[in-house]
Every structure is written in C-alpha cells, then in structure tokens.
C-alpha cells in the first residue's frame, strides 16, 4: 500500500500561472481533504470531499478549485497563482466519521512557491 | 479567533524524562481530540486520540489527558526518546458528523540525548 501520494513534490510558479496538484489514495477512503500549512501555523483546510463527485469548501477556499472525479483521486487547482499561495500543501484521506476520531492519513506534501 | 491554542512553540526535554505538551480549546462542540506528529519534509502522522466522554487514553509511552471543564488537554510522553523529536499538533474534531479537524499551531519537541 502506497497510502496517500501527492504529485508533484515541488513546484515554482510565476504569478498568474495555473497548475493542478494531484492526490491519490489506495485505501478506499470515502473522504479526502486538501490543507495548506504556512510557517508557524497549523494546517488549514482548503476544500474537502465526502465522496466521488462531491466537494465542499473548508476554512480557506478562495483562489482554489477541486475535483473528485474518481474515488481514489482528489485534484486541487490554482487558476491564477498569487504569492500568497506560496505554502506547503497536504492531502489527506479518511474513512467515515461515524464513530471513532476521524483519523486522517496524510500525504508527504507539495511545496509550492509563487514568484 | 484561534479555537485551538498550543501556547508553547517549542519544548526541550532530556532523554528518558517526561515530555508534556499542552493544548487549550474554546469550542465546546469538539467531540474527539487527536494528536498528530510531524517530521520535517513529511506529512503529519496520527499518534493518539481521546473522546470527549473520557478523561484519559493511553497507548504505550503516550498518554493523553482531557479536562473538559478547563477545555484543556495534554499529551504525556514517558520516557522521551530522541526519535520523538518532531512537531506535535493538537487537532480536535468539530463534532458528530463534522469532517473537519481544527489544527493548533504545533509544539516542536526536542529530546536531547
């Protein structure tokens, strides 16, 4: 099992460029999440998905779009990158939240720099 | 408005001694409290959790204590080992049916050999 994988690991963009971050999980999890982490901050939720074909906004969704066309994949898009989007992006997945503590499994992260 | 506060950005502990990491929260709707551990250049990994209906949960060297009336929880690591050196995040869940975890800013633990 690879768990949660993220592509790419690093990326440098110029202001105004677009890109897509890919997250894949092989644990058959229903739920998937995109977070960003900035220096000295905790992780903040950007968007999440509770199943194939569904997405919802998290705490900091502005400037991002997401798609969940397949259960195992969750894509995060930046249509017009801004320097404020320089961050480390983490994808996570989990089983249902019914019972238990909603343990989320995280990918290794994508370090994005916007110049 | 920070719902989850980890007021100690860093903590240094001697190997073999106890490490105590603290977390305060304001939202009384939180129903589960998770701790994650993060090494540099890696994603966070789940460490231990506690339900809001309990006051203690233990897993090997790791114990989490919850004081609901004070809205405070702590993670104890005994004995501390150099491999425990990492950033620890407190991450409560928002309540039954909520999918969201709210992360604190983290505490960087350094265990000195």
mmCIF file of C-alpha atoms in Angstrom:
data_model
loop_
_atom_site.group_PDB
_atom_site.id
_atom_site.type_symbol
_atom_site.label_atom_id
_atom_site.label_comp_id
_atom_site.label_asym_id
_atom_site.label_seq_id
_atom_site.Cartn_x
_atom_site.Cartn_y
_atom_site.Cartn_z
ATOM 1 C CA UNK A 1 0.000 0.000 0.000
ATOM 2 C CA UNK A 2 1.351 3.384 -1.014
ATOM 3 C CA UNK A 3 -1.152 5.179 1.245
ATOM 4 C CA UNK A 4 -1.603 8.798 0.170
ATOM 5 C CA UNK A 5 0.633 10.104 -2.596
ATOM 6 C CA UNK A 6 0.984 13.640 -3.926
ATOM 7 C CA UNK A 7 2.293 14.915 -7.242
ATOM 8 C CA UNK A 8 4.440 16.974 -7.673
ATOM 9 C CA UNK A 9 6.669 17.260 -4.601
ATOM 10 C CA UNK A 10 7.948 20.722 -5.510
ATOM 11 C CA UNK A 11 6.820 23.412 -7.911
ATOM 12 C CA UNK A 12 7.723 27.016 -8.674
ATOM 13 C CA UNK A 13 5.144 29.164 -10.440
ATOM 14 C CA UNK A 14 5.032 32.715 -11.653
ATOM 15 C CA UNK A 15 2.180 34.965 -10.592
ATOM 16 C CA UNK A 16 -0.840 34.329 -12.780
ATOM 17 C CA UNK A 17 0.136 30.830 -13.871
ATOM 18 C CA UNK A 18 -2.129 27.885 -13.234
ATOM 19 C CA UNK A 19 -1.419 24.396 -12.010
ATOM 20 C CA UNK A 20 -3.061 21.264 -10.635
ATOM 21 C CA UNK A 21 -1.913 19.244 -7.645
ATOM 22 C CA UNK A 22 -2.809 15.579 -7.711
ATOM 23 C CA UNK A 23 -3.602 13.453 -4.684
ATOM 24 C CA UNK A 24 -4.157 9.709 -4.863
ATOM 25 C CA UNK A 25 -5.046 7.197 -2.145
ATOM 26 C CA UNK A 26 -5.236 3.416 -2.307
ATOM 27 C CA UNK A 27 -7.054 2.789 0.984
ATOM 28 C CA UNK A 28 -10.589 3.014 -0.462
ATOM 29 C CA UNK A 29 -11.327 6.006 1.773
ATOM 30 C CA UNK A 30 -14.537 7.917 1.202
ATOM 31 C CA UNK A 31 -13.286 11.257 2.452
ATOM 32 C CA UNK A 32 -10.435 13.353 1.119
ATOM 33 C CA UNK A 33 -9.055 16.750 2.127
ATOM 34 C CA UNK A 34 -6.679 19.466 0.989
ATOM 35 C CA UNK A 35 -4.798 21.545 3.576
ATOM 36 C CA UNK A 36 -2.189 24.233 3.438
ATOM 37 C CA UNK A 37 0.476 24.885 6.046
ATOM 38 C CA UNK A 38 2.259 28.194 6.341
ATOM 39 C CA UNK A 39 5.303 28.897 8.545
ATOM 40 C CA UNK A 40 4.412 28.912 12.235
ATOM 41 C CA UNK A 41 0.850 27.892 11.510
ATOM 42 C CA UNK A 42 -1.187 24.780 11.875
ATOM 43 C CA UNK A 43 -2.816 23.102 8.904
ATOM 44 C CA UNK A 44 -5.811 24.919 7.454
ATOM 45 C CA UNK A 45 -8.482 23.145 5.444
ATOM 46 C CA UNK A 46 -8.934 24.398 1.880
ATOM 47 C CA UNK A 47 -11.544 22.009 0.433
ATOM 48 C CA UNK A 48 -12.768 18.529 1.177
ATOM 49 C CA UNK A 49 -14.804 15.759 -0.415
ATOM 50 C CA UNK A 50 -17.112 13.234 1.219
ATOM 51 C CA UNK A 51 -17.360 11.035 -1.845
ATOM 52 C CA UNK A 52 -16.830 10.717 -5.564
ATOM 53 C CA UNK A 53 -18.365 13.666 -7.390
ATOM 54 C CA UNK A 54 -18.821 15.800 -4.258
ATOM 55 C CA UNK A 55 -16.725 18.676 -2.931
ATOM 56 C CA UNK A 56 -17.154 21.357 -0.280
ATOM 57 C CA UNK A 57 -15.349 24.454 0.964
ATOM 58 C CA UNK A 58 -13.167 24.459 4.015
ATOM 59 C CA UNK A 59 -11.708 27.303 6.026
ATOM 60 C CA UNK A 60 -9.598 28.951 3.276
ATOM 61 C CA UNK A 61 -11.098 28.062 -0.141
ATOM 62 C CA UNK A 62 -10.554 31.329 -2.034
ATOM 63 C CA UNK A 63 -8.325 31.032 -5.099
ATOM 64 C CA UNK A 64 -8.616 27.240 -5.275
ATOM 65 C CA UNK A 65 -10.855 24.750 -7.035
ATOM 66 C CA UNK A 66 -11.101 20.996 -6.560
ATOM 67 C CA UNK A 67 -12.500 17.961 -8.324
ATOM 68 C CA UNK A 68 -13.164 14.374 -7.268
ATOM 69 C CA UNK A 69 -13.974 12.504 -10.452
ATOM 70 C CA UNK A 70 -12.682 9.199 -9.116
ATOM 71 C CA UNK A 71 -12.894 7.930 -5.564
ATOM 72 C CA UNK A 72 -9.148 7.490 -5.271
ATOM 73 C CA UNK A 73 -8.147 10.906 -6.674
ATOM 74 C CA UNK A 74 -8.617 14.463 -5.411
ATOM 75 C CA UNK A 75 -7.286 17.340 -7.505
ATOM 76 C CA UNK A 76 -6.501 20.839 -6.275
ATOM 77 C CA UNK A 77 -6.319 23.586 -8.885
ATOM 78 C CA UNK A 78 -4.921 27.081 -8.800
ATOM 79 C CA UNK A 79 -6.334 29.037 -11.724
ATOM 80 C CA UNK A 80 -4.218 32.177 -11.308
ATOM 81 C CA UNK A 81 -1.472 31.721 -8.754
ATOM 82 C CA UNK A 82 -0.619 34.525 -6.321
ATOM 83 C CA UNK A 83 2.401 34.917 -3.998
ATOM 84 C CA UNK A 84 0.014 34.486 -1.029
ATOM 85 C CA UNK A 85 -0.481 30.891 -2.187
ATOM 86 C CA UNK A 86 3.144 30.052 -1.505
ATOM 87 C CA UNK A 87 2.783 27.251 1.006
ATOM 88 C CA UNK A 88 3.114 23.545 1.663
ATOM 89 C CA UNK A 89 0.019 21.659 0.572
ATOM 90 C CA UNK A 90 -1.054 18.423 2.208
ATOM 91 C CA UNK A 91 -3.654 15.979 1.027
ATOM 92 C CA UNK A 92 -5.340 13.593 3.455
ATOM 93 C CA UNK A 93 -7.964 10.870 3.387
ATOM 94 C CA UNK A 94 -10.100 9.081 5.943
ATOM 95 C CA UNK A 95 -12.902 6.607 6.498
ATOM 96 C CA UNK A 96 -16.346 7.686 7.599
ATOM 97 C CA UNK A 97 -16.569 9.889 10.647
ATOM 98 C CA UNK A 98 -19.314 7.800 12.240
ATOM 99 C CA UNK A 99 -17.693 6.642 15.415
ATOM 100 C CA UNK A 100 -14.034 6.900 16.125
ATOM 101 C CA UNK A 101 -11.998 10.050 15.825
ATOM 102 C CA UNK A 102 -11.850 10.565 12.080
ATOM 103 C CA UNK A 103 -8.192 9.677 11.837
ATOM 104 C CA UNK A 104 -6.851 11.237 8.672
ATOM 105 C CA UNK A 105 -3.931 9.831 6.722
ATOM 106 C CA UNK A 106 -1.671 12.435 5.153
ATOM 107 C CA UNK A 107 0.465 12.554 2.045
ATOM 108 C CA UNK A 108 4.073 13.822 2.096
ATOM 109 C CA UNK A 109 3.169 17.326 0.909
ATOM 110 C CA UNK A 110 3.800 19.577 -2.098
ATOM 111 C CA UNK A 111 5.978 22.624 -1.602
ATOM 112 C CA UNK A 112 4.718 25.407 -3.864
ATOM 113 C CA UNK A 113 6.453 28.732 -4.417
ATOM 114 C CA UNK A 114 4.754 31.516 -6.355
ATOM 115 C CA UNK A 115 7.070 34.278 -7.530
ATOM 116 C CA UNK B 1 -10.013 33.841 16.669
ATOM 117 C CA UNK B 2 -7.992 30.740 17.487
ATOM 118 C CA UNK B 3 -10.175 27.862 18.594
ATOM 119 C CA UNK B 4 -7.154 25.696 19.368
ATOM 120 C CA UNK B 5 -4.077 27.044 21.122
ATOM 121 C CA UNK B 6 -0.754 25.369 21.711
ATOM 122 C CA UNK B 7 0.955 28.097 23.661
ATOM 123 C CA UNK B 8 4.425 26.565 23.742
ATOM 124 C CA UNK B 9 6.037 26.802 20.297
ATOM 125 C CA UNK B 10 8.924 24.638 21.472
ATOM 126 C CA UNK B 11 9.931 22.297 24.276
ATOM 127 C CA UNK B 12 13.274 20.678 25.130
ATOM 128 C CA UNK B 13 13.435 17.562 27.268
ATOM 129 C CA UNK B 14 16.221 15.242 28.328
ATOM 130 C CA UNK B 15 16.078 11.687 27.014
ATOM 131 C CA UNK B 16 14.310 9.396 29.480
ATOM 132 C CA UNK B 17 12.343 12.196 31.130
ATOM 133 C CA UNK B 18 8.679 13.063 30.650
ATOM 134 C CA UNK B 19 7.504 15.378 27.871
ATOM 135 C CA UNK B 20 4.233 17.237 28.444
ATOM 136 C CA UNK B 21 2.617 19.031 25.540
ATOM 137 C CA UNK B 22 -0.419 21.193 26.204
ATOM 138 C CA UNK B 23 -3.426 22.263 24.176
ATOM 139 C CA UNK B 24 -6.297 24.619 25.041
ATOM 140 C CA UNK B 25 -9.508 24.990 23.089
ATOM 141 C CA UNK B 26 -12.575 27.203 23.126
ATOM 142 C CA UNK B 27 -15.180 25.263 21.130
ATOM 143 C CA UNK B 28 -17.311 23.098 23.416
ATOM 144 C CA UNK B 29 -18.671 21.219 20.364
ATOM 145 C CA UNK B 30 -15.406 19.373 19.795
ATOM 146 C CA UNK B 31 -16.089 15.681 20.388
ATOM 147 C CA UNK B 32 -12.773 13.998 19.601
ATOM 148 C CA UNK B 33 -9.271 15.269 20.167
ATOM 149 C CA UNK B 34 -6.443 13.951 18.012
ATOM 150 C CA UNK B 35 -2.694 14.375 18.261
ATOM 151 C CA UNK B 36 -0.521 14.289 15.186
ATOM 152 C CA UNK B 37 3.236 14.080 14.941
ATOM 153 C CA UNK B 38 5.156 15.646 12.076
ATOM 154 C CA UNK B 39 8.757 15.219 10.998
ATOM 155 C CA UNK B 40 10.383 17.763 8.641
ATOM 156 C CA UNK B 41 9.506 17.276 4.959
ATOM 157 C CA UNK B 42 6.883 14.655 5.795
ATOM 158 C CA UNK B 43 3.127 14.689 6.258
ATOM 159 C CA UNK B 44 1.609 14.529 9.737
ATOM 160 C CA UNK B 45 1.004 11.057 11.166
ATOM 161 C CA UNK B 46 -1.720 10.179 13.632
ATOM 162 C CA UNK B 47 -0.474 9.491 17.137
ATOM 163 C CA UNK B 48 -3.339 9.126 19.603
ATOM 164 C CA UNK B 49 -6.847 10.415 20.205
ATOM 165 C CA UNK B 50 -9.365 10.776 23.005
ATOM 166 C CA UNK B 51 -13.123 11.013 23.013
ATOM 167 C CA UNK B 52 -14.750 13.906 24.849
ATOM 168 C CA UNK B 53 -16.533 11.406 27.099
ATOM 169 C CA UNK B 54 -13.229 10.159 28.501
ATOM 170 C CA UNK B 55 -10.563 11.850 30.555
ATOM 171 C CA UNK B 56 -7.586 9.631 29.753
ATOM 172 C CA UNK B 57 -6.341 7.449 26.929
ATOM 173 C CA UNK B 58 -3.090 5.534 26.965
ATOM 174 C CA UNK B 59 -1.091 3.886 24.188
ATOM 175 C CA UNK B 60 2.346 2.640 25.142
ATOM 176 C CA UNK B 61 4.547 5.590 26.048
ATOM 177 C CA UNK B 62 1.861 8.080 25.052
ATOM 178 C CA UNK B 63 -0.999 9.230 27.284
ATOM 179 C CA UNK B 64 -3.499 11.957 26.571
ATOM 180 C CA UNK B 65 -5.463 13.640 29.359
ATOM 181 C CA UNK B 66 -8.614 15.664 28.802
ATOM 182 C CA UNK B 67 -10.060 18.198 31.234
ATOM 183 C CA UNK B 68 -13.362 19.265 29.664
ATOM 184 C CA UNK B 69 -14.278 21.789 32.315
ATOM 185 C CA UNK B 70 -10.994 23.617 31.731
ATOM 186 C CA UNK B 71 -11.099 22.973 27.948
ATOM 187 C CA UNK B 72 -7.567 21.669 28.219
ATOM 188 C CA UNK B 73 -5.771 18.557 27.091
ATOM 189 C CA UNK B 74 -2.225 17.366 27.393
ATOM 190 C CA UNK B 75 -0.051 14.731 25.786
ATOM 191 C CA UNK B 76 2.461 12.942 28.004
ATOM 192 C CA UNK B 77 5.381 11.008 26.563
ATOM 193 C CA UNK B 78 7.216 8.774 29.017
ATOM 194 C CA UNK B 79 10.057 8.036 28.671
ATOM 195 C CA UNK B 80 11.011 10.517 25.965
ATOM 196 C CA UNK B 81 13.306 9.266 23.213
ATOM 197 C CA UNK B 82 15.376 11.159 20.624
ATOM 198 C CA UNK B 83 13.116 9.755 17.880
ATOM 199 C CA UNK B 84 10.222 11.630 19.476
ATOM 200 C CA UNK B 85 11.775 14.908 18.332
ATOM 201 C CA UNK B 86 9.135 16.342 15.990
ATOM 202 C CA UNK B 87 6.339 18.897 15.820
ATOM 203 C CA UNK B 88 3.173 17.822 17.621
ATOM 204 C CA UNK B 89 -0.227 19.132 16.593
ATOM 205 C CA UNK B 90 -3.394 19.079 18.624
ATOM 206 C CA UNK B 91 -6.380 18.635 16.258
ATOM 207 C CA UNK B 92 -9.904 18.455 17.673
ATOM 208 C CA UNK B 93 -12.803 17.250 15.551
ATOM 209 C CA UNK B 94 -15.715 19.613 15.156
ATOM 210 C CA UNK B 95 -18.490 17.392 16.468
ATOM 211 C CA UNK B 96 -20.590 14.423 15.371
ATOM 212 C CA UNK B 97 -20.976 14.459 11.609
ATOM 213 C CA UNK B 98 -18.234 17.031 11.171
ATOM 214 C CA UNK B 99 -15.434 16.162 8.804
ATOM 215 C CA UNK B 100 -13.161 18.919 9.894
ATOM 216 C CA UNK B 101 -10.187 18.869 12.164
ATOM 217 C CA UNK B 102 -9.005 22.190 13.581
ATOM 218 C CA UNK B 103 -5.245 22.190 13.995
ATOM 219 C CA UNK B 104 -3.266 24.097 16.576
ATOM 220 C CA UNK B 105 -0.023 25.768 15.524
ATOM 221 C CA UNK B 106 2.041 22.938 16.911
ATOM 222 C CA UNK B 107 4.776 22.444 19.506
ATOM 223 C CA UNK B 108 8.269 21.496 18.418
ATOM 224 C CA UNK B 109 9.647 18.882 20.796
ATOM 225 C CA UNK B 110 13.377 18.326 21.010
ATOM 226 C CA UNK B 111 14.564 15.323 23.010
ATOM 227 C CA UNK B 112 18.193 15.723 23.961
ATOM 228 C CA UNK B 113 20.280 12.537 24.216
#
